PDB file of N, CA and C in Angstrom:
ATOM      1  N   MET M   1     -19.746  10.795   1.988  1.00 87.00           N
ATOM      2  CA  MET M   1     -18.600   9.971   2.310  1.00 87.00           C
ATOM      3  C   MET M   1     -19.118   8.633   2.828  1.00 87.00           C
ATOM      4  N   GLU M   2     -18.565   7.547   2.349  1.00 91.00           N
ATOM      5  CA  GLU M   2     -18.950   6.199   2.779  1.00 91.00           C
ATOM      6  C   GLU M   2     -17.829   5.594   3.611  1.00 91.00           C
ATOM      7  N   ASN M   3     -18.174   4.664   4.467  1.00 92.00           N
ATOM      8  CA  ASN M   3     -17.190   3.936   5.268  1.00 92.00           C
ATOM      9  C   ASN M   3     -16.999   2.539   4.721  1.00 92.00           C
ATOM     10  N   ILE M   4     -15.768   2.048   4.795  1.00 91.00           N
ATOM     11  CA  ILE M   4     -15.426   0.686   4.412  1.00 91.00           C
ATOM     12  C   ILE M   4     -14.698   0.063   5.595  1.00 91.00           C
ATOM     13  N   THR M   5     -15.045  -1.169   5.920  1.00 93.00           N
ATOM     14  CA  THR M   5     -14.360  -1.888   6.986  1.00 93.00           C
ATOM     15  C   THR M   5     -13.580  -3.034   6.364  1.00 93.00           C
ATOM     16  N   ILE M   6     -12.300  -3.141   6.718  1.00 92.00           N
ATOM     17  CA  ILE M   6     -11.478  -4.248   6.230  1.00 92.00           C
ATOM     18  C   ILE M   6     -10.837  -4.943   7.421  1.00 92.00           C
ATOM     19  N   SER M   7     -10.484  -6.190   7.227  1.00 93.00           N
ATOM     20  CA  SER M   7      -9.793  -6.953   8.259  1.00 93.00           C
ATOM     21  C   SER M   7      -8.391  -7.287   7.753  1.00 93.00           C
ATOM     22  N   ILE M   8      -7.382  -6.956   8.552  1.00 92.00           N
ATOM     23  CA  ILE M   8      -6.008  -7.294   8.201  1.00 92.00           C
ATOM     24  C   ILE M   8      -5.293  -7.770   9.462  1.00 92.00           C
ATOM     25  N   GLU M   9      -4.186  -8.432   9.260  1.00 92.00           N
ATOM     26  CA  GLU M   9      -3.385  -8.897  10.385  1.00 92.00           C
ATOM     27  C   GLU M   9      -2.914  -7.695  11.205  1.00 92.00           C
ATOM     28  N   GLU M  10      -2.841  -7.861  12.504  1.00 94.00           N
ATOM     29  CA  GLU M  10      -2.429  -6.776  13.387  1.00 94.00           C
ATOM     30  C   GLU M  10      -1.039  -6.252  13.026  1.00 94.00           C
ATOM     31  N   ALA M  11      -0.110  -7.169  12.743  1.00 92.00           N
ATOM     32  CA  ALA M  11       1.259  -6.758  12.393  1.00 92.00           C
ATOM     33  C   ALA M  11       1.272  -5.959  11.093  1.00 92.00           C
ATOM     34  N   ASP M  12       0.429  -6.347  10.129  1.00 92.00           N
ATOM     35  CA  ASP M  12       0.349  -5.607   8.868  1.00 92.00           C
ATOM     36  C   ASP M  12      -0.196  -4.206   9.105  1.00 92.00           C
ATOM     37  N   LYS M  13      -1.203  -4.092   9.963  1.00 93.00           N
ATOM     38  CA  LYS M  13      -1.778  -2.779  10.265  1.00 93.00           C
ATOM     39  C   LYS M  13      -0.726  -1.880  10.916  1.00 93.00           C
ATOM     40  N   ARG M  14       0.011  -2.423  11.867  1.00 93.00           N
ATOM     41  CA  ARG M  14       1.065  -1.618  12.525  1.00 93.00           C
ATOM     42  C   ARG M  14       2.113  -1.170  11.507  1.00 93.00           C
ATOM     43  N   ALA M  15       2.519  -2.087  10.630  1.00 93.00           N
ATOM     44  CA  ALA M  15       3.530  -1.739   9.617  1.00 93.00           C
ATOM     45  C   ALA M  15       2.997  -0.672   8.663  1.00 93.00           C
ATOM     46  N   LEU M  16       1.730  -0.790   8.261  1.00 92.00           N
ATOM     47  CA  LEU M  16       1.134   0.208   7.368  1.00 92.00           C
ATOM     48  C   LEU M  16       1.000   1.556   8.070  1.00 92.00           C
ATOM     49  N   GLU M  17       0.606   1.542   9.330  1.00 94.00           N
ATOM     50  CA  GLU M  17       0.520   2.792  10.094  1.00 94.00           C
ATOM     51  C   GLU M  17       1.895   3.457  10.180  1.00 94.00           C
ATOM     52  N   GLU M  18       2.931   2.683  10.404  1.00 93.00           N
ATOM     53  CA  GLU M  18       4.290   3.227  10.477  1.00 93.00           C
ATOM     54  C   GLU M  18       4.697   3.823   9.129  1.00 93.00           C
ATOM     55  N   PHE M  19       4.416   3.092   8.044  1.00 92.00           N
ATOM     56  CA  PHE M  19       4.723   3.603   6.704  1.00 92.00           C
ATOM     57  C   PHE M  19       4.001   4.934   6.481  1.00 92.00           C
ATOM     58  N   CYS M  20       2.716   4.957   6.808  1.00 92.00           N
ATOM     59  CA  CYS M  20       1.932   6.178   6.604  1.00 92.00           C
ATOM     60  C   CYS M  20       2.490   7.339   7.421  1.00 92.00           C
ATOM     61  N   ARG M  21       2.876   7.072   8.666  1.00 93.00           N
ATOM     62  CA  ARG M  21       3.489   8.133   9.491  1.00 93.00           C
ATOM     63  C   ARG M  21       4.752   8.668   8.818  1.00 93.00           C
ATOM     64  N   GLU M  22       5.569   7.749   8.282  1.00 93.00           N
ATOM     65  CA  GLU M  22       6.832   8.159   7.658  1.00 93.00           C
ATOM     66  C   GLU M  22       6.619   9.033   6.430  1.00 93.00           C
ATOM     67  N   VAL M  23       5.525   8.809   5.692  1.00 93.00           N
ATOM     68  CA  VAL M  23       5.270   9.616   4.500  1.00 93.00           C
ATOM     69  C   VAL M  23       4.242  10.715   4.739  1.00 93.00           C
ATOM     70  N   GLY M  24       3.812  10.873   6.008  1.00 92.00           N
ATOM     71  CA  GLY M  24       2.928  11.978   6.359  1.00 92.00           C
ATOM     72  C   GLY M  24       1.471  11.782   5.985  1.00 92.00           C
ATOM     73  N   LEU M  25       0.999  10.542   5.994  1.00 92.00           N
ATOM     74  CA  LEU M  25      -0.394  10.255   5.654  1.00 92.00           C
ATOM     75  C   LEU M  25      -1.108   9.570   6.811  1.00 92.00           C
ATOM     76  N   SER M  26      -2.408   9.730   6.866  1.00 94.00           N
ATOM     77  CA  SER M  26      -3.230   8.904   7.749  1.00 94.00           C
ATOM     78  C   SER M  26      -3.612   7.653   6.961  1.00 94.00           C
ATOM     79  N   LEU M  27      -4.131   6.636   7.655  1.00 93.00           N
ATOM     80  CA  LEU M  27      -4.606   5.450   6.951  1.00 93.00           C
ATOM     81  C   LEU M  27      -5.753   5.814   6.010  1.00 93.00           C
ATOM     82  N   ASP M  28      -6.648   6.689   6.439  1.00 93.00           N
ATOM     83  CA  ASP M  28      -7.744   7.121   5.572  1.00 93.00           C
ATOM     84  C   ASP M  28      -7.214   7.771   4.293  1.00 93.00           C
ATOM     85  N   SER M  29      -6.225   8.647   4.438  1.00 93.00           N
ATOM     86  CA  SER M  29      -5.639   9.308   3.261  1.00 93.00           C
ATOM     87  C   SER M  29      -4.957   8.293   2.349  1.00 93.00           C
ATOM     88  N   PHE M  30      -4.221   7.344   2.950  1.00 93.00           N
ATOM     89  CA  PHE M  30      -3.540   6.313   2.171  1.00 93.00           C
ATOM     90  C   PHE M  30      -4.534   5.551   1.300  1.00 93.00           C
ATOM     91  N   PHE M  31      -5.622   5.062   1.914  1.00 93.00           N
ATOM     92  CA  PHE M  31      -6.594   4.288   1.151  1.00 93.00           C
ATOM     93  C   PHE M  31      -7.348   5.161   0.152  1.00 93.00           C
ATOM     94  N   GLY M  32      -7.601   6.413   0.505  1.00 93.00           N
ATOM     95  CA  GLY M  32      -8.233   7.328  -0.438  1.00 93.00           C
ATOM     96  C   GLY M  32      -7.369   7.545  -1.672  1.00 93.00           C
ATOM     97  N   ILE M  33      -6.061   7.738  -1.466  1.00 92.00           N
ATOM     98  CA  ILE M  33      -5.127   7.917  -2.576  1.00 92.00           C
ATOM     99  C   ILE M  33      -5.082   6.653  -3.433  1.00 92.00           C
ATOM    100  N   TYR M  34      -5.012   5.501  -2.765  1.00 92.00           N
ATOM    101  CA  TYR M  34      -4.955   4.231  -3.494  1.00 92.00           C
ATOM    102  C   TYR M  34      -6.208   4.051  -4.366  1.00 92.00           C
ATOM    103  N   ILE M  35      -7.376   4.313  -3.791  1.00 93.00           N
ATOM    104  CA  ILE M  35      -8.625   4.151  -4.527  1.00 93.00           C
ATOM    105  C   ILE M  35      -8.677   5.106  -5.718  1.00 93.00           C
ATOM    106  N   LYS M  36      -8.278   6.370  -5.509  1.00 93.00           N
ATOM    107  CA  LYS M  36      -8.278   7.331  -6.622  1.00 93.00           C
ATOM    108  C   LYS M  36      -7.319   6.906  -7.730  1.00 93.00           C
ATOM    109  N   LYS M  37      -6.176   6.344  -7.352  1.00 92.00           N
ATOM    110  CA  LYS M  37      -5.201   5.864  -8.340  1.00 92.00           C
ATOM    111  C   LYS M  37      -5.798   4.732  -9.171  1.00 92.00           C
ATOM    112  N   VAL M  38      -6.455   3.784  -8.513  1.00 93.00           N
ATOM    113  CA  VAL M  38      -7.086   2.665  -9.224  1.00 93.00           C
ATOM    114  C   VAL M  38      -8.154   3.178 -10.184  1.00 93.00           C
ATOM    115  N   LEU M  39      -9.008   4.068  -9.707  1.00 94.00           N
ATOM    116  CA  LEU M  39     -10.092   4.571 -10.540  1.00 94.00           C
ATOM    117  C   LEU M  39      -9.588   5.449 -11.681  1.00 94.00           C
ATOM    118  N   ARG M  40      -8.576   6.256 -11.413  1.00 93.00           N
ATOM    119  CA  ARG M  40      -8.032   7.130 -12.452  1.00 93.00           C
ATOM    120  C   ARG M  40      -7.394   6.329 -13.568  1.00 93.00           C
ATOM    121  N   ASP M  41      -6.592   5.307 -13.195  1.00 93.00           N
ATOM    122  CA  ASP M  41      -5.853   4.530 -14.187  1.00 93.00           C
ATOM    123  C   ASP M  41      -6.618   3.306 -14.677  1.00 93.00           C
ATOM    124  N   ASP M  42      -7.735   2.985 -14.026  1.00 93.00           N
ATOM    125  CA  ASP M  42      -8.551   1.826 -14.373  1.00 93.00           C
ATOM    126  C   ASP M  42      -7.740   0.527 -14.313  1.00 93.00           C
ATOM    127  N   GLU M  43      -6.861   0.449 -13.307  1.00 90.00           N
ATOM    128  CA  GLU M  43      -6.069  -0.761 -13.081  1.00 90.00           C
ATOM    129  C   GLU M  43      -5.490  -0.730 -11.680  1.00 90.00           C
ATOM    130  N   ILE M  44      -5.120  -1.903 -11.189  1.00 88.00           N
ATOM    131  CA  ILE M  44      -4.422  -1.995  -9.909  1.00 88.00           C
ATOM    132  C   ILE M  44      -2.992  -1.532 -10.164  1.00 88.00           C
ATOM    133  N   PRO M  45      -2.442  -0.645  -9.322  1.00 85.00           N
ATOM    134  CA  PRO M  45      -1.143  -0.029  -9.626  1.00 85.00           C
ATOM    135  C   PRO M  45       0.077  -0.910  -9.350  1.00 85.00           C
ATOM    136  N   PHE M  46      -0.084  -2.207  -9.400  1.00 81.00           N
ATOM    137  CA  PHE M  46       1.043  -3.128  -9.290  1.00 81.00           C
ATOM    138  C   PHE M  46       0.624  -4.451  -9.900  1.00 81.00           C
ATOM    139  N   GLU M  47       1.595  -5.254 -10.261  1.00 78.00           N
ATOM    140  CA  GLU M  47       1.326  -6.542 -10.881  1.00 78.00           C
ATOM    141  C   GLU M  47       0.939  -7.570  -9.821  1.00 78.00           C
ATOM    142  N   ILE M  48      -0.087  -8.355 -10.115  1.00 73.00           N
ATOM    143  CA  ILE M  48      -0.489  -9.446  -9.238  1.00 73.00           C
ATOM    144  C   ILE M  48      -0.152 -10.745  -9.950  1.00 73.00           C
ATOM    145  N   THR M  49       0.638 -11.583  -9.304  1.00 71.00           N
ATOM    146  CA  THR M  49       1.029 -12.852  -9.908  1.00 71.00           C
ATOM    147  C   THR M  49       0.749 -13.992  -8.951  1.00 71.00           C
ATOM    148  N   SER M  50       0.795 -15.194  -9.474  1.00 65.00           N
ATOM    149  CA  SER M  50       0.612 -16.364  -8.623  1.00 65.00           C
ATOM    150  C   SER M  50       1.952 -16.999  -8.259  1.00 65.00           C
ATOM    151  N   GLU M  51       3.034 -16.316  -8.591  1.00 55.00           N
ATOM    152  CA  GLU M  51       4.372 -16.819  -8.285  1.00 55.00           C
ATOM    153  C   GLU M  51       4.530 -17.018  -6.781  1.00 55.00           C
ATOM    154  N   ARG M  52       4.968 -18.197  -6.398  1.00 55.00           N
ATOM    155  CA  ARG M  52       5.163 -18.496  -4.975  1.00 55.00           C
ATOM    156  C   ARG M  52       6.515 -17.966  -4.523  1.00 55.00           C
ATOM    157  N   ARG M  53       6.546 -17.398  -3.359  1.00 53.00           N
ATOM    158  CA  ARG M  53       7.788 -16.907  -2.767  1.00 53.00           C
ATOM    159  C   ARG M  53       8.369 -17.997  -1.884  1.00 53.00           C
ATOM    160  N   THR M  54       9.671 -17.984  -1.709  1.00 49.00           N
ATOM    161  CA  THR M  54      10.296 -19.012  -0.872  1.00 49.00           C
ATOM    162  C   THR M  54      10.180 -18.706   0.605  1.00 49.00           C
ATOM    163  N   SER M  55       9.896 -17.445   0.931  1.00 49.00           N
ATOM    164  CA  SER M  55       9.723 -17.100   2.341  1.00 49.00           C
ATOM    165  C   SER M  55       8.503 -16.219   2.496  1.00 49.00           C
ATOM    166  N   GLN M  56       7.916 -16.238   3.654  1.00 52.00           N
ATOM    167  CA  GLN M  56       6.763 -15.385   3.952  1.00 52.00           C
ATOM    168  C   GLN M  56       7.260 -14.000   4.325  1.00 52.00           C
ATOM    169  N   TYR M  57       6.565 -12.961   3.857  1.00 53.00           N
ATOM    170  CA  TYR M  57       7.018 -11.609   4.174  1.00 53.00           C
ATOM    171  C   TYR M  57       6.962 -11.335   5.662  1.00 53.00           C
ATOM    172  N   HIS M  58       6.136 -12.054   6.412  1.00 47.00           N
ATOM    173  CA  HIS M  58       6.084 -11.851   7.862  1.00 47.00           C
ATOM    174  C   HIS M  58       7.404 -12.208   8.525  1.00 47.00           C
ATOM    175  N   ASP M  59       8.177 -13.084   7.905  1.00 55.00           N
ATOM    176  CA  ASP M  59       9.442 -13.520   8.483  1.00 55.00           C
ATOM    177  C   ASP M  59      10.598 -12.607   8.096  1.00 55.00           C
ATOM    178  N   GLU M  60      10.339 -11.660   7.218  1.00 53.00           N
ATOM    179  CA  GLU M  60      11.383 -10.774   6.739  1.00 53.00           C
ATOM    180  C   GLU M  60      11.333  -9.452   7.497  1.00 53.00           C
ATOM    181  N   PRO M  61      12.446  -8.726   7.523  1.00 51.00           N
ATOM    182  CA  PRO M  61      12.418  -7.402   8.161  1.00 51.00           C
ATOM    183  C   PRO M  61      11.422  -6.489   7.449  1.00 51.00           C
ATOM    184  N   GLU M  62      10.848  -5.544   8.196  1.00 50.00           N
ATOM    185  CA  GLU M  62       9.853  -4.651   7.613  1.00 50.00           C
ATOM    186  C   GLU M  62      10.361  -3.935   6.376  1.00 50.00           C
ATOM    187  N   SER M  63      11.642  -3.633   6.316  1.00 50.00           N
ATOM    188  CA  SER M  63      12.181  -2.896   5.176  1.00 50.00           C
ATOM    189  C   SER M  63      12.148  -3.713   3.896  1.00 50.00           C
ATOM    190  N   SER M  64      11.914  -5.015   3.973  1.00 53.00           N
ATOM    191  CA  SER M  64      11.920  -5.834   2.770  1.00 53.00           C
ATOM    192  C   SER M  64      10.518  -6.142   2.267  1.00 53.00           C
ATOM    193  N   PHE M  65       9.479  -5.490   2.810  1.00 59.00           N
ATOM    194  CA  PHE M  65       8.121  -5.718   2.316  1.00 59.00           C
ATOM    195  C   PHE M  65       8.027  -5.391   0.837  1.00 59.00           C
ATOM    196  N   LEU M  66       8.662  -4.314   0.419  1.00 64.00           N
ATOM    197  CA  LEU M  66       8.617  -3.871  -0.967  1.00 64.00           C
ATOM    198  C   LEU M  66      10.025  -3.786  -1.538  1.00 64.00           C
ATOM    199  N   THR M  67      10.134  -4.029  -2.831  1.00 66.00           N
ATOM    200  CA  THR M  67      11.409  -3.789  -3.488  1.00 66.00           C
ATOM    201  C   THR M  67      11.583  -2.282  -3.614  1.00 66.00           C
ATOM    202  N   SER M  68      12.783  -1.846  -3.910  1.00 67.00           N
ATOM    203  CA  SER M  68      12.993  -0.405  -4.062  1.00 67.00           C
ATOM    204  C   SER M  68      12.192   0.126  -5.241  1.00 67.00           C
ATOM    205  N   GLY M  69      12.023  -0.681  -6.284  1.00 73.00           N
ATOM    206  CA  GLY M  69      11.213  -0.266  -7.429  1.00 73.00           C
ATOM    207  C   GLY M  69       9.759  -0.080  -7.051  1.00 73.00           C
ATOM    208  N   GLU M  70       9.227  -1.004  -6.243  1.00 74.00           N
ATOM    209  CA  GLU M  70       7.845  -0.891  -5.785  1.00 74.00           C
ATOM    210  C   GLU M  70       7.677   0.334  -4.900  1.00 74.00           C
ATOM    211  N   SER M  71       8.644   0.575  -4.028  1.00 74.00           N
ATOM    212  CA  SER M  71       8.596   1.764  -3.169  1.00 74.00           C
ATOM    213  C   SER M  71       8.594   3.034  -4.008  1.00 74.00           C
ATOM    214  N   ASP M  72       9.404   3.049  -5.074  1.00 76.00           N
ATOM    215  CA  ASP M  72       9.458   4.211  -5.959  1.00 76.00           C
ATOM    216  C   ASP M  72       8.117   4.438  -6.654  1.00 76.00           C
ATOM    217  N   ILE M  73       7.480   3.339  -7.092  1.00 79.00           N
ATOM    218  CA  ILE M  73       6.180   3.441  -7.755  1.00 79.00           C
ATOM    219  C   ILE M  73       5.148   4.019  -6.799  1.00 79.00           C
ATOM    220  N   ILE M  74       5.125   3.519  -5.568  1.00 79.00           N
ATOM    221  CA  ILE M  74       4.163   4.008  -4.579  1.00 79.00           C
ATOM    222  C   ILE M  74       4.416   5.474  -4.269  1.00 79.00           C
ATOM    223  N   ALA M  75       5.678   5.843  -4.083  1.00 78.00           N
ATOM    224  CA  ALA M  75       6.007   7.237  -3.781  1.00 78.00           C
ATOM    225  C   ALA M  75       5.579   8.154  -4.926  1.00 78.00           C
ATOM    226  N   LYS M  76       5.821   7.721  -6.167  1.00 80.00           N
ATOM    227  CA  LYS M  76       5.428   8.523  -7.321  1.00 80.00           C
ATOM    228  C   LYS M  76       3.910   8.667  -7.386  1.00 80.00           C
ATOM    229  N   ALA M  77       3.190   7.565  -7.136  1.00 81.00           N
ATOM    230  CA  ALA M  77       1.726   7.594  -7.163  1.00 81.00           C
ATOM    231  C   ALA M  77       1.194   8.552  -6.106  1.00 81.00           C
ATOM    232  N   ILE M  78       1.780   8.513  -4.902  1.00 80.00           N
ATOM    233  CA  ILE M  78       1.353   9.411  -3.835  1.00 80.00           C
ATOM    234  C   ILE M  78       1.583  10.858  -4.239  1.00 80.00           C
ATOM    235  N   ASP M  79       2.748  11.155  -4.811  1.00 79.00           N
ATOM    236  CA  ASP M  79       3.023  12.522  -5.258  1.00 79.00           C
ATOM    237  C   ASP M  79       2.034  12.984  -6.318  1.00 79.00           C
ATOM    238  N   GLU M  80       1.730  12.084  -7.293  1.00 79.00           N
ATOM    239  CA  GLU M  80       0.788  12.427  -8.346  1.00 79.00           C
ATOM    240  C   GLU M  80      -0.601  12.701  -7.775  1.00 79.00           C
ATOM    241  N   LEU M  81      -1.039  11.853  -6.856  1.00 79.00           N
ATOM    242  CA  LEU M  81      -2.377  12.009  -6.304  1.00 79.00           C
ATOM    243  C   LEU M  81      -2.479  13.201  -5.381  1.00 79.00           C
ATOM    244  N   LYS M  82      -1.400  13.538  -4.683  1.00 78.00           N
ATOM    245  CA  LYS M  82      -1.428  14.755  -3.866  1.00 78.00           C
ATOM    246  C   LYS M  82      -1.621  15.972  -4.750  1.00 78.00           C
ATOM    247  N   GLY M  83      -1.100  15.907  -5.981  1.00 76.00           N
ATOM    248  CA  GLY M  83      -1.249  17.010  -6.916  1.00 76.00           C
ATOM    249  C   GLY M  83      -2.664  17.151  -7.456  1.00 76.00           C
ATOM    250  N   LEU M  84      -3.489  16.105  -7.325  1.00 70.00           N
ATOM    251  CA  LEU M  84      -4.864  16.176  -7.799  1.00 70.00           C
ATOM    252  C   LEU M  84      -5.752  17.008  -6.886  1.00 70.00           C
ATOM    253  N   ASN M  85      -5.352  17.170  -5.637  1.00 59.00           N
ATOM    254  CA  ASN M  85      -6.191  17.894  -4.680  1.00 59.00           C
ATOM    255  C   ASN M  85      -6.125  19.372  -4.858  1.00 59.00           C
TER     256      ASN M  85
END
């Protein structure tokens, strides 16, 4: 097992920890699932664009970080990866 260190904004870390608690994952499990999804599908599991947003996500309520479609994709990916274990 290898360790990876990342730096993120404190507010983002708190929001991610809350999300993980709500879906029953630790941060380690979340990143492990994400990495396995990327490696299994050989792609990042969401579209990356250079489109500028009119507002910063930090200024929006936590519930608006993801669209409902994005939330559905993440939930489906988590379910699929839990089935791999």
